[in-house]
Coordinates of C-alpha atoms and ligand atoms in Angstrom, one line a residue:
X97 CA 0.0 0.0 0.0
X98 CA 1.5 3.4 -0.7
X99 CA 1.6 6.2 1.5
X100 CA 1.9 10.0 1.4
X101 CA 5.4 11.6 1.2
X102 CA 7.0 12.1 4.7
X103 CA 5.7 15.1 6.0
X104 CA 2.3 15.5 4.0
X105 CA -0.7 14.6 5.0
X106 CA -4.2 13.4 3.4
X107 CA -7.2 15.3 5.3
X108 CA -10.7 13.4 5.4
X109 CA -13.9 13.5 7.1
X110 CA -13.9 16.2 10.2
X111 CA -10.4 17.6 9.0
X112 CA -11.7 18.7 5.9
X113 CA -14.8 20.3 6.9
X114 CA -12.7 21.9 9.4
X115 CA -10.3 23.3 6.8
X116 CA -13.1 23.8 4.6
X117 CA -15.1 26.0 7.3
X118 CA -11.7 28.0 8.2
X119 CA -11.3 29.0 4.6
X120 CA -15.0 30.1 4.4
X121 CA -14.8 32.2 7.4
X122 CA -11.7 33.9 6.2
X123 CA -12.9 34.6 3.0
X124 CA -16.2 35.9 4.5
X125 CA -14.0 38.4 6.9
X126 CA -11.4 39.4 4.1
X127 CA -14.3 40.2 1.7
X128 CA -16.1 42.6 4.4
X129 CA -12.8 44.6 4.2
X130 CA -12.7 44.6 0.6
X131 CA -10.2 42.0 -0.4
X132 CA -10.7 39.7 -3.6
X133 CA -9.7 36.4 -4.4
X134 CA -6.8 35.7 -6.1
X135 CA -5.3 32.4 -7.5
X136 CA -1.9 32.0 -8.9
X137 CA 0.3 29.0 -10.2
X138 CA 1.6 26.2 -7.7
X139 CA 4.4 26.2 -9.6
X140 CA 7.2 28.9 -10.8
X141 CA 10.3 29.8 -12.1
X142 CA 12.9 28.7 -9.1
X143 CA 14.5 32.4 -9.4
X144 CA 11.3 33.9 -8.9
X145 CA 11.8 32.6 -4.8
X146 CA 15.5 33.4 -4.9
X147 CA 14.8 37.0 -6.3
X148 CA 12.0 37.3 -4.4
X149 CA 12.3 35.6 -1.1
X150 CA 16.3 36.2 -0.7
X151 CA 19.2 33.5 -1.5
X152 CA 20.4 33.4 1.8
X153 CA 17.1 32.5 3.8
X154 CA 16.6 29.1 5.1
X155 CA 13.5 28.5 3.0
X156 CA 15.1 29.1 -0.8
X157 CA 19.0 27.4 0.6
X158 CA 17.8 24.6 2.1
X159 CA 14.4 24.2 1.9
X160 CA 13.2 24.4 -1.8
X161 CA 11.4 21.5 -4.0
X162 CA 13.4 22.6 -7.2
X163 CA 14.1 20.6 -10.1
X164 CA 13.8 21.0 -14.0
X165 CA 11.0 20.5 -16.0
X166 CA 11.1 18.5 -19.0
X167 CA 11.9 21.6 -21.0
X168 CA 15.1 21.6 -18.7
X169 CA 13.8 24.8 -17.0
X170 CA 14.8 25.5 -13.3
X171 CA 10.9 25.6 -11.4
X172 CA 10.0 25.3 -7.9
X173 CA 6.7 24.6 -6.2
X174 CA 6.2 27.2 -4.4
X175 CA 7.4 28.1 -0.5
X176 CA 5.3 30.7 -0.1
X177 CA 2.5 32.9 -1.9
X178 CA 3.3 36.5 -1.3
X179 CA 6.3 36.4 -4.4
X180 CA 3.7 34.9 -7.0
X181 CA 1.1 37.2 -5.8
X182 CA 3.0 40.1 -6.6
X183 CA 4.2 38.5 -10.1
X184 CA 0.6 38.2 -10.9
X185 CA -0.2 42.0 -9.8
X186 CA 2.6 43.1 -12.0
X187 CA 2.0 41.0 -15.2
X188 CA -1.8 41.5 -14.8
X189 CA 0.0 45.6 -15.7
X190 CA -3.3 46.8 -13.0
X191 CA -0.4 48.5 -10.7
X192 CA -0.3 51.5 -13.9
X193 CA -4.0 52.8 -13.4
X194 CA -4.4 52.1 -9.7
X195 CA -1.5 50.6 -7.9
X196 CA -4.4 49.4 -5.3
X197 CA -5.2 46.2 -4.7
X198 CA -6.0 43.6 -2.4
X199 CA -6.2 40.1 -2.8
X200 CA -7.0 36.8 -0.8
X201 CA -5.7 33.3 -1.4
X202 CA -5.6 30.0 -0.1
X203 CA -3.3 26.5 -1.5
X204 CA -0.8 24.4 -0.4
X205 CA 3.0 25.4 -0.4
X206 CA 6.4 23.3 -0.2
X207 CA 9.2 23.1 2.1
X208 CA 12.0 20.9 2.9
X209 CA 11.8 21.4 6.6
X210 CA 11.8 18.3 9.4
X211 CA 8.3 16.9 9.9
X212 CA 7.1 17.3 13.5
X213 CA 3.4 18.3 14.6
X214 CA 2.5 22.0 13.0
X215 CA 5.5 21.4 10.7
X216 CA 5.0 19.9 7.6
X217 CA 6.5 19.3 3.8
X218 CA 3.3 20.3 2.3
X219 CA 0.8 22.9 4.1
X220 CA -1.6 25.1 3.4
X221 CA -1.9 29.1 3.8
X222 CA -4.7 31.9 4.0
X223 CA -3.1 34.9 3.1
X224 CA -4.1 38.6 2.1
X225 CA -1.6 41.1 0.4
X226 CA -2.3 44.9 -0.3
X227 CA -0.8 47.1 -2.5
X228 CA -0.3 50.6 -3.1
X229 CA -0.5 52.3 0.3
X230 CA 2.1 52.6 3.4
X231 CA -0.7 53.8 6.1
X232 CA -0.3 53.2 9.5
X233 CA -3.8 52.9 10.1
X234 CA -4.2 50.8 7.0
X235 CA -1.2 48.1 8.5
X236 CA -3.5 48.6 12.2
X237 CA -6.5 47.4 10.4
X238 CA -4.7 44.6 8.6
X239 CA -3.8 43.6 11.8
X240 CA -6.7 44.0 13.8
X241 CA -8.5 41.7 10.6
X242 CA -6.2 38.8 11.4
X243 CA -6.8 39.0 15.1
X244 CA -10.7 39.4 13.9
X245 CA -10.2 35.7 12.2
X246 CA -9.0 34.0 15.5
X247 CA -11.2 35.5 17.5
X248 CA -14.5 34.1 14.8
X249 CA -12.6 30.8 15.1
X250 CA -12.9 31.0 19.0
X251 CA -8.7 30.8 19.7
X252 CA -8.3 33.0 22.4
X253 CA -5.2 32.2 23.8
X254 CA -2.8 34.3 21.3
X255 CA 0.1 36.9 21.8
X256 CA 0.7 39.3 19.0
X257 CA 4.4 40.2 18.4
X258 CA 4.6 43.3 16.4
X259 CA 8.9 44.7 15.6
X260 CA 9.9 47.4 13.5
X261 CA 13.0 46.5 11.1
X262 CA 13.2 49.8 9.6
X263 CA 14.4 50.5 6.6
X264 CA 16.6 48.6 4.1
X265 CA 19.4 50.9 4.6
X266 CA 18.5 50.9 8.0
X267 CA 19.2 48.1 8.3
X268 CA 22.3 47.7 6.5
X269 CA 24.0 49.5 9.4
X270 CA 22.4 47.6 12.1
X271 CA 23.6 44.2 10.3
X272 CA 27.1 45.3 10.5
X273 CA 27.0 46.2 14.1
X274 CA 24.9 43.0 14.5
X275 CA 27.4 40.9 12.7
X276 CA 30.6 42.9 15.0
X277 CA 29.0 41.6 17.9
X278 CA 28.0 37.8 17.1
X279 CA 31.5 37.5 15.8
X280 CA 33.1 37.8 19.5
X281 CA 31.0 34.8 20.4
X282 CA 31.4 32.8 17.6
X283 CA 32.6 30.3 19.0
X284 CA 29.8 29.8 21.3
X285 CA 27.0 30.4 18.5
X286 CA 25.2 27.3 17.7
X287 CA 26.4 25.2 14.4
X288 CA 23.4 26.7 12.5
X289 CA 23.7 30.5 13.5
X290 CA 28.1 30.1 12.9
X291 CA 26.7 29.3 9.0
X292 CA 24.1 32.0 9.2
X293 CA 26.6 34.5 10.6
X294 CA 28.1 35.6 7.4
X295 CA 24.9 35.6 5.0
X296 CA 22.0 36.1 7.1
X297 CA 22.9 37.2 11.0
X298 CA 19.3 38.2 11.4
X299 CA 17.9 34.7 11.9
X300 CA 20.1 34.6 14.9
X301 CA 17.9 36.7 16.7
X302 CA 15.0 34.6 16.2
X303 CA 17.2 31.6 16.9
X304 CA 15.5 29.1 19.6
X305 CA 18.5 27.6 20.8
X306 CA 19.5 28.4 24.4
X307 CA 23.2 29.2 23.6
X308 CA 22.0 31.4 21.2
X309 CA 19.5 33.1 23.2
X310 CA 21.6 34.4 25.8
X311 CA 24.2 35.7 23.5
X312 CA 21.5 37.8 21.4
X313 CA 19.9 38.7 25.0
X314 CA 22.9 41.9 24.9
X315 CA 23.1 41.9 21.2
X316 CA 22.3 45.2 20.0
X317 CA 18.6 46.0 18.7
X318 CA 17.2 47.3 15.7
X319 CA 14.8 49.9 17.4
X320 CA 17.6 51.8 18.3
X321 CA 18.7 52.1 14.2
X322 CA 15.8 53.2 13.2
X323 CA 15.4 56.7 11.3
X324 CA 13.1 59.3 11.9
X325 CA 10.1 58.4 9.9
X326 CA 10.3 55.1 10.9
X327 CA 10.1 56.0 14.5
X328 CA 6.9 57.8 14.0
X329 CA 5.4 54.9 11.6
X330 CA 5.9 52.4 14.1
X331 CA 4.9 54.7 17.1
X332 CA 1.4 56.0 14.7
X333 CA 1.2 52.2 14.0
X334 CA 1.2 51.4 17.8
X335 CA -1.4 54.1 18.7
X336 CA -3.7 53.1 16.0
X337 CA -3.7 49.1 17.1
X338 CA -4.6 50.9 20.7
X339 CA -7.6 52.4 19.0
X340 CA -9.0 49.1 17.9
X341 CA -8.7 47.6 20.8
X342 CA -5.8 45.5 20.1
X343 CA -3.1 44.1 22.4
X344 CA 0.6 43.8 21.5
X345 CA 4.0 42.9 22.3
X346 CA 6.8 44.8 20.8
X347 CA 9.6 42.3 20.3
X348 CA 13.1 43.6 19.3
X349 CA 14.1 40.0 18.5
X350 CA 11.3 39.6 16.2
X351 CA 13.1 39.9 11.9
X352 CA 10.7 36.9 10.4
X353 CA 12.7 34.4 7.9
X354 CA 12.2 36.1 4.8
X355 CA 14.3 38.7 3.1
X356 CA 11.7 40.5 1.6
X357 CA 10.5 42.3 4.8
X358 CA 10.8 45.7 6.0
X359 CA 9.6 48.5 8.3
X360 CA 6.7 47.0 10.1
X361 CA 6.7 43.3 11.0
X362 CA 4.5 41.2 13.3
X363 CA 3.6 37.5 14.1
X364 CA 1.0 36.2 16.3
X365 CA 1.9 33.2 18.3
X366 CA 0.2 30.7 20.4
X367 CA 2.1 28.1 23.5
X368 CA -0.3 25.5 22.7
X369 CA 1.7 23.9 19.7
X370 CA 5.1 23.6 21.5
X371 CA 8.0 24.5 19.1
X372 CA 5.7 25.4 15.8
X373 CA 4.0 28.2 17.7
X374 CA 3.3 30.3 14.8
X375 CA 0.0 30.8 13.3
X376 CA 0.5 34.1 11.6
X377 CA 3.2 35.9 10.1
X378 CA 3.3 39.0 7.9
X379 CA 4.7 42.5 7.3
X380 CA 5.5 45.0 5.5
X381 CA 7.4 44.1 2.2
X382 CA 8.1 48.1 0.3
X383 CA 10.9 47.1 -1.8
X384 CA 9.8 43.5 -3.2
X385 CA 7.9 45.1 -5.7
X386 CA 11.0 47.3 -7.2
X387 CA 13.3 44.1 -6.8
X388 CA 10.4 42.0 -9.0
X389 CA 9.2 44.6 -11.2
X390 CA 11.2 47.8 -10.9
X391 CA 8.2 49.9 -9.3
X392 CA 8.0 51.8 -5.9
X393 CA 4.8 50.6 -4.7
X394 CA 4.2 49.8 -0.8
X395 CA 2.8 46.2 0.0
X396 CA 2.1 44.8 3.3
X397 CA 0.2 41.1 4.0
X398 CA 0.0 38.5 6.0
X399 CA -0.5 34.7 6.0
X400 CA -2.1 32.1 8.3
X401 CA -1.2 28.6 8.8
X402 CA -3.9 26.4 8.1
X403 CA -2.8 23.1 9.7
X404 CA -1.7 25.1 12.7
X405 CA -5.0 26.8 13.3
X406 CA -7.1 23.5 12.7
X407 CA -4.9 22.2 15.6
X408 CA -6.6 24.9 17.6
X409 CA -10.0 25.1 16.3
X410 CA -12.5 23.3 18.3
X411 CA -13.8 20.2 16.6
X412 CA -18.0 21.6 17.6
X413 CA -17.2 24.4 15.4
X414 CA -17.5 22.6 12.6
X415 CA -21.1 21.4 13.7
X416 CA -22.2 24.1 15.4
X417 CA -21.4 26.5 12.1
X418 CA -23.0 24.3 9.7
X419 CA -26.4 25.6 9.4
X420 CA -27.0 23.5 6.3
X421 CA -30.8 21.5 7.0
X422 CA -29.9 17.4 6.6
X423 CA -32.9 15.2 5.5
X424 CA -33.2 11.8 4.7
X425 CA -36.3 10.4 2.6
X426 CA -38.5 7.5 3.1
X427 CA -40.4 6.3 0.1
X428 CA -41.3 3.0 -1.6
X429 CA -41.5 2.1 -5.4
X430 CA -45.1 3.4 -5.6
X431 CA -44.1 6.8 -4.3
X432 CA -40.3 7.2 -6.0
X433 CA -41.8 9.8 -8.3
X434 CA -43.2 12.1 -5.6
X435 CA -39.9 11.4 -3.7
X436 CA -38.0 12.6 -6.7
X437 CA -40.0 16.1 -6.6
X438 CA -39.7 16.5 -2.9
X439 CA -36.1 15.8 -3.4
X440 CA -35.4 18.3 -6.1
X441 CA -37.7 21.0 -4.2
X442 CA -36.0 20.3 -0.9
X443 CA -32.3 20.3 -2.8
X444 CA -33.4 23.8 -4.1
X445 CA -34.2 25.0 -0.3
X446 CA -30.2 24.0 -0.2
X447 CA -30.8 21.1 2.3
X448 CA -28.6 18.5 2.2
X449 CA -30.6 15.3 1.3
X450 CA -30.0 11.5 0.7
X451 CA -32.1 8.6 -0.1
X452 CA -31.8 4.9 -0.4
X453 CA -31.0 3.5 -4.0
X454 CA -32.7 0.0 -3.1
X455 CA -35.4 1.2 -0.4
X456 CA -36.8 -1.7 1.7
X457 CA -39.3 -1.2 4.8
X458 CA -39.7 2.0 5.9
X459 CA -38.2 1.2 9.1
X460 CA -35.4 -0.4 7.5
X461 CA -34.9 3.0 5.8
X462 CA -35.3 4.9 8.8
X463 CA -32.8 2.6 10.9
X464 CA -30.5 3.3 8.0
X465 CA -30.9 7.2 8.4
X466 CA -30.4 7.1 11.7
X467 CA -27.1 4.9 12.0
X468 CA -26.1 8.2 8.9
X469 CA -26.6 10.9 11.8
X470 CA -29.4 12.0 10.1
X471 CA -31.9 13.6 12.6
X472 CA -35.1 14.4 10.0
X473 CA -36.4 12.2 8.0
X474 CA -39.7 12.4 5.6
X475 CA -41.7 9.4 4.9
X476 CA -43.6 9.4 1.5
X477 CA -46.0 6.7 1.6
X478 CA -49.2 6.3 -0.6
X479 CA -51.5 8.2 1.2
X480 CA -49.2 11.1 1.6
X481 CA -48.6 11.2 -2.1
X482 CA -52.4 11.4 -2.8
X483 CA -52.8 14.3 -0.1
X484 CA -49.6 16.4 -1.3
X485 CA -48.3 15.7 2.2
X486 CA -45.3 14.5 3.9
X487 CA -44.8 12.8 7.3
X488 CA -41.5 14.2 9.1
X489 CA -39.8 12.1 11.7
X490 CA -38.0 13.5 14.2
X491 CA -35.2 11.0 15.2
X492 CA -34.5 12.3 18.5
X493 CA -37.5 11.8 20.1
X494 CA -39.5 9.6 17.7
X495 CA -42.2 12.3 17.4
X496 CA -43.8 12.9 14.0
X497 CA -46.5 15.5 11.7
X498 CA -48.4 15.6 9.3
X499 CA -47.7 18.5 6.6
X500 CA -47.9 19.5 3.4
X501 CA -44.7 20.5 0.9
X502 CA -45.5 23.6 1.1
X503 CA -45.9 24.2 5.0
X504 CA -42.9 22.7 5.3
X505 CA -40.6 24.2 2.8
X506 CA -42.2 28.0 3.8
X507 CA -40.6 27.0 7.1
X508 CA -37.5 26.2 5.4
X509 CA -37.5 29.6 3.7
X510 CA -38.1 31.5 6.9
X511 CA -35.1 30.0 8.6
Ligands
HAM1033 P1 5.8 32.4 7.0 O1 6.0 33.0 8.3 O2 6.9 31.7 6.3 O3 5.3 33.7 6.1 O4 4.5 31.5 7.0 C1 3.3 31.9 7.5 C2 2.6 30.9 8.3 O5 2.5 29.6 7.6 C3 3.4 30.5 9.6 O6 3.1 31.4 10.6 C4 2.8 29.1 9.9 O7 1.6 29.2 10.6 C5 2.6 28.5 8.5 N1 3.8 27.6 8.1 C6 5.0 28.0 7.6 N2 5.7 26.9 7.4 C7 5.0 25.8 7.8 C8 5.2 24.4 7.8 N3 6.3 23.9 7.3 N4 4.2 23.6 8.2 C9 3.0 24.1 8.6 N5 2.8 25.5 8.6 C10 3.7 26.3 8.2 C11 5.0 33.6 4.7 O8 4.9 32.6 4.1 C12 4.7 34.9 4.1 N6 4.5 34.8 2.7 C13 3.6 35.6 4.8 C14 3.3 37.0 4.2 C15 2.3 37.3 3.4 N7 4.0 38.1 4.4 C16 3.5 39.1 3.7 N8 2.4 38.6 3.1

């Protein structure tokens, strides 16, 4: 019997509805704040990542499912969404009217990593991106939207993480000061941060290894290199989560493991999934656009983990979201036309309903309905059919009445 790949996972019965219903309410709370969907290839041109995601990060060195199509081109499937999402924006030549634009997406993604629980080969992201404005109040609301989604999905126990890492060139100054002081203790650095310590220091900060974590303790911090109008961004940014209500962490230490970040950057975390405690991640990303496509236009998203969040979501969600009306019908071959016309009226009244192929007794049907889940169920015997009336059956209790169609789809409708 084969298996899935290590570190991928098939997702059946309760999982599925559960990813399903975490997709719907996303896309029901993106579109109330005016995002559209978006859907872009799983697969792209490998340099698209490099370019796009940086060389040096973790997830394009090490992490990548690359290899060369038959055509003996170098493609990837992709690590993450926000580089095709903003190849799509620039083809799609929108960005030349109105640079604004805000998109939604879901799909699986690919990376390399070690399988453990909330980390896997192949996963599955809701994201958003937005172009064409750098607003503090805009990057609050973003914000306060993805705090919005846990909070539908009932996860309370959350920390948001929010870090300013300035600007590029910011930056660039910090990294060398950053880089001066790992290099005293480079001996005592963990194996991975010694490699990181020439291309990509950063990730040290972020590093979860104890070693590591005292030495960054008195490594210098990137709030302190900040310029003037990155101060104020962050500080505006700050007051305006304060408005909505929202509660934050600043975290110095916070740089997120892809290059294409800057200015504002935050993550919301959980301690409920042990070492993967990550459920969102996003930030500010103003120069990815000029590296992919040679315009200055400001972008700023965020993505959610899909498996991570199901981890969390309670498993009655699922049933006590889904308003959707199940039916099962009763009928024998005298009454399998009338049972065909209840079916298709009930099916337009967007009920769920099933029936048996081979009907035998009614209570053979009924017993079957029952051992289903099915809680309703409509008999169609002869005499109904004559009358225009059903009988429903109410599992729970055994109780039944006597209607017509029409009584009982109007009650439908008034739901
Ligand atoms: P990221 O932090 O790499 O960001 O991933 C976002 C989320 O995807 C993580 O917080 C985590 O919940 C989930 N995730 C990442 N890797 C795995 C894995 N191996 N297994 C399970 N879940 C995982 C991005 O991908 C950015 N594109 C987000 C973004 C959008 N930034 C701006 N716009």
């Amino acid at each position: 019997m084969f298996e899935p790949l290590r570190g991928m996972n098939d997702k059946m019965g309760l999982q599925a509805k559960k990813m399903d219903l975490i997709f719907e309410i996303c896309s029901e709370i993106f579109k109330q704040y005016g995002f559209e969907r978006i859907y872009t290839p799983i697969l792209e041109q490998t340099e698209l990542f490099k370019r796009g995601v940086g060389d040096y990060t973790d997830v394009v060195l090490k992490e990548m499912y690359d290899f060369q199509d038959k055509g003996g081109r170098s493609v990837s499937l992709r690590p993450e969404a926000t580089a095709s999402v903003v190849r799509a924006y620039l083809n799609s030549g929108r960005h030349k009217s109105n640079p604004s634009y805000k998109a939604y997406y879901t799909g699986p993604l690919y990376r390399y990593e070690a399988p453990q629980k909330g980390r896997y080969r192949e996963f599955n992201q809701i994201g958003i991106e937005c172009f064409g404005l750098k607003n503090a109040l805009q990057d609050a609301q973003i914000i306060e939207m993805a705090v919005n989604v846990l909070k539908t999905l009932e996860i309370e126990d959350f920390k948001l993480e929010i870090n300013n890492i300035g600007s590029f060139e910011d930056r660039k100054k910090y990294i060398e000061d950053l880089k001066m002081y790992l290099s005293k203790y480079e001996d005592k650095l963990s194996e991975d941060s010694k490699k990181r310590l020439a291309k990509n220091p950063l990730r040290i900060l972020d590093s979860k290894d104890l070693k590591d974590i005292e030495i960054v303790k008195n490594a210098p911090k990137i709030n302190k290199y900040l310029n003037e109008q990155e101060q104020e961004y962050y500080s505006n940014l700050k007051s305006n989560l304060d408005l909505f209500g929202i509660k934050y962490y600043e975290n110095p230490n916070l740089v997120r493991g892809l290059d294409y970040y800057s200015s504002i950057v935050f993550e919301i975390t959980t301690d409920k999934l042990g070492a993967q405690g990550t459920l969102i991640g996003g930030g500010r990303y103003d120069r990815l656009l000029n590296i992919l496509g040679n315009v200055d236009i400001p972008a700023i998203g965020f993505a959610i983990g899909l498996e991570r969040t199901m981890l969390l979501v309670d498993d009655s969600l699922v049933e006590r979201l889904d308003n959707t009306k199940k039916i099962y019908l009763v009928y024998n071959d005298n009454t399998k036309e009338y049972m065909l016309r209840v079916l298709k009226d009930l099916r337009e009244a967007m009920c769920q309903v099933e029936f048996d192929f081979n009907p035998k007794s009614f209570s053979a049907q009924i017993k079957k309905a029952d051992k289903l889940g099915y809680k309703e169920v409509i008999i169609l015997g002869e005499n109904e059919m004559q009358e225009e009336k059903i009988i429903v059956k109410y599992l729970i209790n055994s109780s039944q009445e006597e209607i017509t169609l029409n009584e009982y789809l109007s009650k439908i409708y008034d739901l």
